[in-house]
Amino acid sequence: MKEHSREASVAVAIVLLMLVLATLAHGYFSRENLADLFLANMPVMIIALGMTLIILTGQIDISVGSVFAICSVVTGLCARGGLPAVFGLLVACVAGAACGAVNGGFVAYLRVPSIVVTLATMVALRDTLRWKTQGSWVGNLPSNFQWFGVTQQVYTAGTLVMVVLLILLFVLGLRFLRVGRTVFATGSNETAAQIAGINTKRLVFTVFTLTGALTGLAAMLNSVRFNQIPSNSGLGLEMKVIAAVAVGGTAITGGTGTILGTVLGVGLLGSIGTALTFLNVSAYWEKAIQGGIILSAIILNALSTHHKKHANSINALPG
Amino acid sequence: MLIFLARPTIVVAMLVADCPLIVRSPRPVLAINSVTKSFAGVQALKGVSFELLEGEIHALIGENGAGKSTLTKIITGAVIADSGSIEILGQAISHNSPTVSRSLGVVAIYQQPSLFPHLTVAENIAIALEHDGAWLVDWQSRYAQSTRLIESLGAAIDPRRLASTLSMAEQQIVEIAKAIGANAKILLMDEPTALLTDREVENLFRVVRRLRDDGVGIIYISHRLEEILGISDRITVLRDGETIGCHKANEVDRAELIQFMVGRSIASVFPKREVPIGDVALEVRHLRNDEAGLHDISFSVRRGEIFGLAGLVGSGRTELARTLFGLTPSGSDILLSGEAVRINSAADAIRLGIGYLPEDRRQHGVILEMEVATNISMANLEAVSRGGLLDHQKERDLASFYVNDLRIKTPSIFASAGTLSGGNQQKVALARWLAIHPRIMILDEPTQGVDVGSKAEIHELIVDLAERGMAILLISSELPEVLGMSDRIGVMHAGTIAGILTREEATQTKIMSLAFGHFESEVSSV
């Protein structure tokens, strides 16, 4: 099917990379490295699920890195306050959802462009956090905080299951929930969607709030990997997330894209850094190669959109 | 001397090429001969001829879609004619373009002035006039130039004011000043008074007459017949892409002009059938919607009835449709089968059984990127769900049903709507609304930009729907369509219904008369 050509090309790129690694870098596929790789990319993966929805509706959220930092610190404070881990998880998700709701409220109901709103919250949230924490890390965490008090293996396996379930939930939700359908309609043509009776404002508000909650979840799951929580975590996270979604074939203008593409996008961009180390290539190349991948993805999108526009314009003349 | 000759009061008329020409007249600044133009197989202009003299105000009138805007685009070079000739200032133009026409002194001014709002009057004028790249700006000379140009129009506007602080009329005057500064020989004014108050119109006309007396040829397009009769020297009437006639303004009256504009016979046959008319399905009383510019609208539509809604572009037809459908809520009651309801969103309207086929099919009717099937199910996802989840089999069945029922020509129900022809896209849009099983269907220009075959099918379908007991509100700019399809016709003018005509009493002339602002009492005398 031609609409899956994008996913296919990212998948091919991943397979090629894996083949190179399999022949040249044997240690790459060791269990430890794969587990590390998964954990390092897990926050990006979880947030990218929400970001895919946001971008599908034609919006963008560049504040996720700052929200991630806030939720991380909140998680640590909860743990230090003696709250059980489950409760900390809940608080992180609620804090993230609240930040997302602020973004979504401005975008959906006050019609402020999402790039402006989330740029503002990105700066405001991070600097508020810096001021509150004075740059200090959250330490003195209880001993059962790291790895949720279980072994690293159990934690990793549990997180993997959770991420896989989330991915499945999003894939199926977009396919089988009515709200999933309205995401594509809204992103393709908001006015037309409104005329078809879709509450596009509520939808936009919801996807921002959901992404906030996912960011909280990701922050919690990530924080427990360490015994201290930096107050500046998540710097540049928004760019990694957006890049992964874009590489996965979701049109930055909204309306088309898949969760599968996003998963592959996260996989491709996330595996390159370590791959370079294993291949003895200078790590300085990482950003350049990632940039190249993003650029080619965007060019591919532009070309295919241009092509479609052209095909459509045959019927576009007035009568 | 020239000014003196151009005055219509002292000229003697003679007939040349079916157009009264002015004897010892100044030379023509624009001559258009048998120009044709078609878009995607639709003939917009079928041989139009038009002549503009220097020092003349020549009005161009016609119904919606008569070809006025295509003709103006051909003059400005925005559109290239398929055949025919254009002469500007006696020079045959083989390849017109906006650059060519501008360099010869053609300037167009539209209803909506196109000034840069955050720049001053002087800067706006300078941008239009200064083309040689001086590095430094001589503000004094800019201000002096603006003042000189604006004063030459008998107006006074401080050149230091920002364009955004000017009234609509002042903006028009600045536009004209730009035109004079550019040494315009031909000034094209497209509905320049549409947004002006009466006093502003008077001021604008003083400026326009002064320009005319200075020898500029002015093409004046407007829907306001009084204005046209008051200001123009000659009037050319277009109808269905043809020049119907050219008349001296002091030799015709309103009624004649309307007659010229509509005087065609109804060519196509409409599949209208008499169907039993049932109870009142939709009624509004003194509906007012300030946001949409509507006031005092009262009418009702019965089950099985096709209620046509005619009127000029901008008279408020689409706004009325959007109000009834909840897209621009009015906050007042709408009676559905006698029951008062508030419709505040499209979702409300859909729940109450109202469907709305919007005017702009490609922008609003269908989602071009999405599949035919998902387009059809979009307004009624409940119908293709089971236990809250979408049932893709049900969706495919629904889509296949309507693709067969409406004979939608598509490679498959999974083809994206954008790949279909205009007529088939429109059927997909219609199918979406039929899928909600509406009691009331609002159709806004359902056959606009649709090929002849699909058009007939859509007409047939509309009659079918009425027969099944649906109440139909049919908005159309095409008079034969409104006349051929409707049981009753409401004619809108300036945000209200100027009159309602029954099928028996409605004629093109009566409709146009109402649309141009004559109220019902006057219609009988036409």
Short mmCIF file of N, CA and C in Angstrom, two decimals, chain B residues 51-177:
data_model
loop_
_atom_site.label_atom_id
_atom_site.label_comp_id
_atom_site.label_asym_id
_atom_site.label_seq_id
_atom_site.Cartn_x
_atom_site.Cartn_y
_atom_site.Cartn_z
N GLU B 51 -15.57 48.55 -24.89
CA GLU B 51 -14.72 49.67 -25.28
C GLU B 51 -14.80 50.76 -24.21
N LEU B 52 -13.65 51.30 -23.89
CA LEU B 52 -13.59 52.36 -22.88
C LEU B 52 -12.89 53.56 -23.50
N LEU B 53 -13.53 54.75 -23.39
CA LEU B 53 -12.93 55.95 -23.94
C LEU B 53 -12.19 56.70 -22.85
N GLU B 54 -11.29 57.60 -23.27
CA GLU B 54 -10.68 58.40 -22.23
C GLU B 54 -11.71 59.41 -21.73
N GLY B 55 -11.63 59.71 -20.46
CA GLY B 55 -12.59 60.63 -19.86
C GLY B 55 -13.99 60.08 -19.83
N GLU B 56 -14.11 58.78 -19.61
CA GLU B 56 -15.44 58.17 -19.57
C GLU B 56 -15.55 57.28 -18.34
N ILE B 57 -16.74 57.26 -17.74
CA ILE B 57 -17.02 56.26 -16.71
C ILE B 57 -17.94 55.23 -17.36
N HIS B 58 -17.43 54.05 -17.48
CA HIS B 58 -18.17 53.01 -18.19
C HIS B 58 -18.49 51.90 -17.20
N ALA B 59 -19.77 51.71 -16.92
CA ALA B 59 -20.15 50.70 -15.93
C ALA B 59 -20.27 49.32 -16.57
N LEU B 60 -19.96 48.31 -15.78
CA LEU B 60 -20.05 46.93 -16.23
C LEU B 60 -20.98 46.22 -15.25
N ILE B 61 -22.11 45.73 -15.76
CA ILE B 61 -23.03 45.07 -14.82
C ILE B 61 -23.43 43.70 -15.33
N GLY B 62 -23.94 42.89 -14.42
CA GLY B 62 -24.38 41.55 -14.77
C GLY B 62 -24.63 40.78 -13.48
N GLU B 63 -25.35 39.66 -13.62
CA GLU B 63 -25.62 38.83 -12.45
C GLU B 63 -24.33 38.20 -11.94
N ASN B 64 -24.47 37.47 -10.83
CA ASN B 64 -23.36 36.65 -10.36
C ASN B 64 -22.98 35.68 -11.48
N GLY B 65 -21.71 35.57 -11.79
CA GLY B 65 -21.29 34.59 -12.77
C GLY B 65 -21.51 35.01 -14.21
N ALA B 66 -21.83 36.28 -14.45
CA ALA B 66 -22.05 36.73 -15.82
C ALA B 66 -20.73 36.88 -16.57
N GLY B 67 -19.64 36.97 -15.84
CA GLY B 67 -18.33 37.09 -16.48
C GLY B 67 -17.60 38.38 -16.17
N LYS B 68 -18.15 39.19 -15.26
CA LYS B 68 -17.52 40.47 -14.94
C LYS B 68 -16.11 40.29 -14.40
N SER B 69 -15.98 39.37 -13.42
CA SER B 69 -14.66 39.28 -12.80
C SER B 69 -13.65 38.64 -13.75
N THR B 70 -14.09 37.71 -14.59
CA THR B 70 -13.16 37.15 -15.57
C THR B 70 -12.70 38.25 -16.53
N LEU B 71 -13.64 39.09 -16.95
CA LEU B 71 -13.28 40.17 -17.87
C LEU B 71 -12.27 41.12 -17.22
N THR B 72 -12.50 41.47 -15.96
CA THR B 72 -11.56 42.39 -15.32
C THR B 72 -10.19 41.73 -15.20
N LYS B 73 -10.19 40.43 -14.93
CA LYS B 73 -8.90 39.75 -14.81
C LYS B 73 -8.18 39.72 -16.14
N ILE B 74 -8.94 39.64 -17.22
CA ILE B 74 -8.30 39.65 -18.54
C ILE B 74 -7.70 41.03 -18.82
N ILE B 75 -8.41 42.07 -18.37
CA ILE B 75 -7.88 43.42 -18.58
C ILE B 75 -6.60 43.65 -17.77
N THR B 76 -6.59 43.16 -16.53
CA THR B 76 -5.40 43.39 -15.71
C THR B 76 -4.29 42.38 -16.01
N GLY B 77 -4.61 41.37 -16.82
CA GLY B 77 -3.59 40.40 -17.19
C GLY B 77 -3.44 39.26 -16.20
N ALA B 78 -4.34 39.20 -15.20
CA ALA B 78 -4.27 38.11 -14.23
C ALA B 78 -4.70 36.80 -14.87
N VAL B 79 -5.52 36.91 -15.92
CA VAL B 79 -6.00 35.74 -16.64
C VAL B 79 -5.75 36.02 -18.11
N ILE B 80 -5.35 35.00 -18.87
CA ILE B 80 -5.07 35.18 -20.29
C ILE B 80 -6.26 34.66 -21.10
N ALA B 81 -6.73 35.47 -22.04
CA ALA B 81 -7.88 35.08 -22.85
C ALA B 81 -7.52 33.92 -23.78
N ASP B 82 -8.52 33.10 -24.11
CA ASP B 82 -8.29 32.00 -25.06
C ASP B 82 -8.22 32.53 -26.48
N SER B 83 -9.11 33.48 -26.80
CA SER B 83 -9.06 34.09 -28.13
C SER B 83 -9.62 35.50 -28.03
N GLY B 84 -9.51 36.25 -29.13
CA GLY B 84 -9.97 37.63 -29.13
C GLY B 84 -8.79 38.58 -28.95
N SER B 85 -9.08 39.87 -29.08
CA SER B 85 -7.97 40.83 -29.03
C SER B 85 -8.20 41.90 -27.96
N ILE B 86 -7.10 42.39 -27.43
CA ILE B 86 -7.15 43.48 -26.46
C ILE B 86 -6.25 44.60 -26.96
N GLU B 87 -6.77 45.82 -26.97
CA GLU B 87 -5.92 46.97 -27.30
C GLU B 87 -5.96 47.92 -26.12
N ILE B 88 -4.78 48.28 -25.65
CA ILE B 88 -4.70 49.27 -24.58
C ILE B 88 -3.98 50.49 -25.14
N LEU B 89 -4.61 51.66 -25.06
CA LEU B 89 -4.06 52.91 -25.60
C LEU B 89 -3.65 52.73 -27.07
N GLY B 90 -4.51 52.03 -27.79
CA GLY B 90 -4.28 51.86 -29.22
C GLY B 90 -3.22 50.84 -29.56
N GLN B 91 -2.71 50.17 -28.56
CA GLN B 91 -1.61 49.23 -28.79
C GLN B 91 -2.15 47.82 -28.61
N ALA B 92 -2.00 46.98 -29.61
CA ALA B 92 -2.49 45.60 -29.50
C ALA B 92 -1.61 44.85 -28.51
N ILE B 93 -2.26 44.19 -27.57
CA ILE B 93 -1.51 43.47 -26.55
C ILE B 93 -1.59 41.99 -26.87
N SER B 94 -0.44 41.39 -27.17
CA SER B 94 -0.49 39.97 -27.52
C SER B 94 -0.37 39.10 -26.27
N HIS B 95 0.53 39.51 -25.37
CA HIS B 95 0.67 38.71 -24.14
C HIS B 95 0.47 39.62 -22.95
N ASN B 96 -0.76 39.69 -22.47
CA ASN B 96 -1.03 40.55 -21.33
C ASN B 96 -0.53 39.88 -20.05
N SER B 97 -0.13 40.70 -19.11
CA SER B 97 0.25 40.20 -17.79
C SER B 97 0.09 41.38 -16.85
N PRO B 98 0.03 41.13 -15.55
CA PRO B 98 -0.11 42.25 -14.62
C PRO B 98 0.97 43.31 -14.84
N THR B 99 2.18 42.89 -15.17
CA THR B 99 3.26 43.86 -15.39
C THR B 99 3.00 44.69 -16.63
N VAL B 100 2.61 44.02 -17.71
CA VAL B 100 2.36 44.73 -18.96
C VAL B 100 1.22 45.73 -18.78
N SER B 101 0.10 45.27 -18.20
CA SER B 101 -1.05 46.16 -18.11
C SER B 101 -0.73 47.35 -17.20
N ARG B 102 0.00 47.10 -16.15
CA ARG B 102 0.36 48.18 -15.23
C ARG B 102 1.24 49.22 -15.91
N SER B 103 2.20 48.71 -16.68
CA SER B 103 3.11 49.64 -17.33
C SER B 103 2.37 50.51 -18.35
N LEU B 104 1.23 50.02 -18.82
CA LEU B 104 0.45 50.83 -19.77
C LEU B 104 -0.56 51.72 -19.06
N GLY B 105 -0.60 51.65 -17.75
CA GLY B 105 -1.49 52.55 -17.02
C GLY B 105 -2.81 51.96 -16.60
N VAL B 106 -2.90 50.61 -16.48
CA VAL B 106 -4.13 50.00 -15.99
C VAL B 106 -3.98 49.77 -14.49
N VAL B 107 -4.90 50.32 -13.72
CA VAL B 107 -4.85 50.12 -12.28
C VAL B 107 -6.21 49.66 -11.81
N ALA B 108 -6.22 48.65 -10.95
CA ALA B 108 -7.49 48.13 -10.44
C ALA B 108 -7.63 48.44 -8.96
N ILE B 109 -8.84 48.78 -8.57
CA ILE B 109 -9.13 49.03 -7.16
C ILE B 109 -10.31 48.16 -6.79
N TYR B 110 -10.15 47.41 -5.71
CA TYR B 110 -11.20 46.47 -5.35
C TYR B 110 -11.98 46.95 -4.14
N GLN B 111 -13.09 46.24 -3.90
CA GLN B 111 -13.97 46.49 -2.77
C GLN B 111 -13.20 46.63 -1.47
N GLN B 112 -12.23 45.72 -1.30
CA GLN B 112 -11.44 45.71 -0.08
C GLN B 112 -10.10 46.36 -0.40
N PRO B 113 -9.84 47.56 0.11
CA PRO B 113 -8.57 48.21 -0.22
C PRO B 113 -7.40 47.34 0.22
N SER B 114 -6.30 47.44 -0.52
CA SER B 114 -5.17 46.55 -0.23
C SER B 114 -3.97 47.33 0.27
N LEU B 115 -4.20 48.25 1.19
CA LEU B 115 -3.09 49.01 1.76
C LEU B 115 -2.39 48.17 2.83
N PHE B 116 -1.12 48.51 3.10
CA PHE B 116 -0.42 47.85 4.20
C PHE B 116 -0.83 48.57 5.48
N PRO B 117 -1.52 47.89 6.38
CA PRO B 117 -2.12 48.59 7.51
C PRO B 117 -1.11 49.23 8.46
N HIS B 118 0.10 48.68 8.55
CA HIS B 118 1.05 49.19 9.53
C HIS B 118 2.01 50.22 8.95
N LEU B 119 1.76 50.61 7.72
CA LEU B 119 2.59 51.65 7.12
C LEU B 119 1.76 52.93 7.01
N THR B 120 2.46 54.06 6.90
CA THR B 120 1.74 55.33 6.78
C THR B 120 1.19 55.48 5.36
N VAL B 121 0.32 56.47 5.23
CA VAL B 121 -0.26 56.79 3.92
C VAL B 121 0.87 57.07 2.93
N ALA B 122 1.85 57.90 3.35
CA ALA B 122 2.94 58.27 2.46
C ALA B 122 3.73 57.02 2.03
N GLU B 123 3.99 56.13 2.98
CA GLU B 123 4.74 54.92 2.63
C GLU B 123 3.96 54.03 1.68
N ASN B 124 2.65 53.92 1.94
CA ASN B 124 1.82 53.11 1.05
C ASN B 124 1.86 53.65 -0.37
N ILE B 125 1.79 54.95 -0.50
CA ILE B 125 1.83 55.55 -1.83
C ILE B 125 3.22 55.36 -2.43
N ALA B 126 4.26 55.56 -1.59
CA ALA B 126 5.62 55.46 -2.11
C ALA B 126 5.93 54.05 -2.60
N ILE B 127 5.46 53.04 -1.87
CA ILE B 127 5.74 51.66 -2.27
C ILE B 127 5.19 51.39 -3.66
N ALA B 128 4.04 51.98 -3.94
CA ALA B 128 3.43 51.76 -5.23
C ALA B 128 4.16 52.50 -6.35
N LEU B 129 4.84 53.60 -5.98
CA LEU B 129 5.37 54.46 -7.03
C LEU B 129 6.89 54.41 -7.19
N GLU B 130 7.60 54.21 -6.08
CA GLU B 130 9.06 54.28 -6.17
C GLU B 130 9.62 52.93 -6.58
N HIS B 131 10.23 52.89 -7.73
CA HIS B 131 10.77 51.61 -8.16
C HIS B 131 12.28 51.65 -8.31
N ASP B 132 12.83 52.86 -8.50
CA ASP B 132 14.29 52.92 -8.61
C ASP B 132 14.85 52.92 -7.19
N GLY B 133 15.86 52.11 -6.99
CA GLY B 133 16.31 51.84 -5.64
C GLY B 133 17.22 52.89 -5.05
N ALA B 134 16.65 53.99 -4.58
CA ALA B 134 17.46 54.95 -3.85
C ALA B 134 17.75 54.36 -2.47
N TRP B 135 18.96 54.63 -1.96
CA TRP B 135 19.32 54.05 -0.67
C TRP B 135 18.68 54.80 0.48
N LEU B 136 18.56 56.09 0.32
CA LEU B 136 18.02 56.87 1.41
C LEU B 136 16.61 57.32 1.08
N VAL B 137 15.79 57.39 2.10
CA VAL B 137 14.42 57.81 1.89
C VAL B 137 14.33 59.31 2.11
N ASP B 138 13.77 60.00 1.14
CA ASP B 138 13.57 61.43 1.30
C ASP B 138 12.15 61.64 1.82
N TRP B 139 12.02 61.67 3.15
CA TRP B 139 10.69 61.73 3.74
C TRP B 139 9.93 62.97 3.34
N GLN B 140 10.65 64.10 3.27
CA GLN B 140 9.95 65.34 2.92
C GLN B 140 9.26 65.21 1.58
N SER B 141 9.99 64.65 0.60
CA SER B 141 9.40 64.58 -0.73
C SER B 141 8.29 63.53 -0.75
N ARG B 142 8.44 62.48 0.07
CA ARG B 142 7.37 61.50 0.15
C ARG B 142 6.09 62.14 0.66
N TYR B 143 6.24 62.90 1.75
CA TYR B 143 5.04 63.53 2.31
C TYR B 143 4.45 64.53 1.33
N ALA B 144 5.35 65.29 0.68
CA ALA B 144 4.87 66.28 -0.27
C ALA B 144 4.11 65.61 -1.42
N GLN B 145 4.68 64.51 -1.88
CA GLN B 145 4.06 63.79 -3.00
C GLN B 145 2.66 63.28 -2.61
N SER B 146 2.58 62.68 -1.42
CA SER B 146 1.29 62.15 -0.98
C SER B 146 0.27 63.27 -0.85
N THR B 147 0.70 64.36 -0.23
CA THR B 147 -0.22 65.47 -0.03
C THR B 147 -0.71 65.98 -1.38
N ARG B 148 0.25 66.12 -2.32
CA ARG B 148 -0.11 66.65 -3.65
C ARG B 148 -1.14 65.72 -4.32
N LEU B 149 -0.88 64.41 -4.28
CA LEU B 149 -1.78 63.47 -4.95
C LEU B 149 -3.16 63.48 -4.30
N ILE B 150 -3.18 63.49 -2.98
CA ILE B 150 -4.47 63.42 -2.30
C ILE B 150 -5.23 64.73 -2.49
N GLU B 151 -4.49 65.85 -2.48
CA GLU B 151 -5.17 67.13 -2.70
C GLU B 151 -5.70 67.24 -4.12
N SER B 152 -4.99 66.63 -5.05
CA SER B 152 -5.47 66.69 -6.43
C SER B 152 -6.81 65.99 -6.56
N LEU B 153 -7.15 65.17 -5.58
CA LEU B 153 -8.44 64.49 -5.59
C LEU B 153 -9.48 65.28 -4.80
N GLY B 154 -9.05 66.44 -4.31
CA GLY B 154 -9.98 67.24 -3.54
C GLY B 154 -10.22 66.67 -2.16
N ALA B 155 -9.27 65.87 -1.67
CA ALA B 155 -9.43 65.29 -0.34
C ALA B 155 -8.28 65.75 0.54
N ALA B 156 -8.39 65.52 1.82
CA ALA B 156 -7.30 65.88 2.74
C ALA B 156 -7.10 64.74 3.72
N ILE B 157 -5.96 64.06 3.58
CA ILE B 157 -5.62 62.99 4.53
C ILE B 157 -4.16 63.21 4.90
N ASP B 158 -3.88 63.23 6.20
CA ASP B 158 -2.51 63.43 6.67
C ASP B 158 -1.64 62.25 6.22
N PRO B 159 -0.59 62.52 5.43
CA PRO B 159 0.22 61.41 4.92
C PRO B 159 0.97 60.67 6.01
N ARG B 160 1.02 61.23 7.23
CA ARG B 160 1.74 60.54 8.32
C ARG B 160 0.86 59.54 9.05
N ARG B 161 -0.42 59.51 8.73
CA ARG B 161 -1.30 58.56 9.43
C ARG B 161 -1.04 57.13 8.97
N LEU B 162 -1.23 56.20 9.91
CA LEU B 162 -1.11 54.79 9.53
C LEU B 162 -2.36 54.38 8.74
N ALA B 163 -2.15 53.53 7.76
CA ALA B 163 -3.29 53.12 6.93
C ALA B 163 -4.37 52.46 7.77
N SER B 164 -3.96 51.79 8.86
CA SER B 164 -4.96 51.09 9.68
C SER B 164 -5.90 52.05 10.39
N THR B 165 -5.53 53.33 10.48
CA THR B 165 -6.40 54.28 11.17
C THR B 165 -7.37 54.96 10.20
N LEU B 166 -7.26 54.66 8.92
CA LEU B 166 -8.12 55.32 7.93
C LEU B 166 -9.47 54.62 7.85
N SER B 167 -10.50 55.39 7.54
CA SER B 167 -11.80 54.76 7.28
C SER B 167 -11.73 54.06 5.93
N MET B 168 -12.72 53.20 5.68
CA MET B 168 -12.74 52.47 4.41
C MET B 168 -12.72 53.44 3.23
N ALA B 169 -13.45 54.55 3.36
CA ALA B 169 -13.53 55.52 2.27
C ALA B 169 -12.17 56.20 2.07
N GLU B 170 -11.51 56.54 3.18
CA GLU B 170 -10.20 57.17 3.05
C GLU B 170 -9.20 56.21 2.41
N GLN B 171 -9.33 54.94 2.77
CA GLN B 171 -8.43 53.95 2.15
C GLN B 171 -8.65 53.90 0.64
N GLN B 172 -9.93 53.96 0.23
CA GLN B 172 -10.22 53.96 -1.20
C GLN B 172 -9.57 55.17 -1.87
N ILE B 173 -9.61 56.30 -1.18
CA ILE B 173 -9.05 57.52 -1.77
C ILE B 173 -7.53 57.38 -1.90
N VAL B 174 -6.90 56.77 -0.88
CA VAL B 174 -5.46 56.55 -0.98
C VAL B 174 -5.16 55.61 -2.16
N GLU B 175 -6.01 54.59 -2.32
CA GLU B 175 -5.84 53.68 -3.46
C GLU B 175 -5.90 54.47 -4.77
N ILE B 176 -6.85 55.38 -4.84
CA ILE B 176 -6.99 56.16 -6.07
C ILE B 176 -5.77 57.07 -6.24
N ALA B 177 -5.30 57.64 -5.13
CA ALA B 177 -4.11 58.49 -5.20
C ALA B 177 -2.93 57.70 -5.75
#
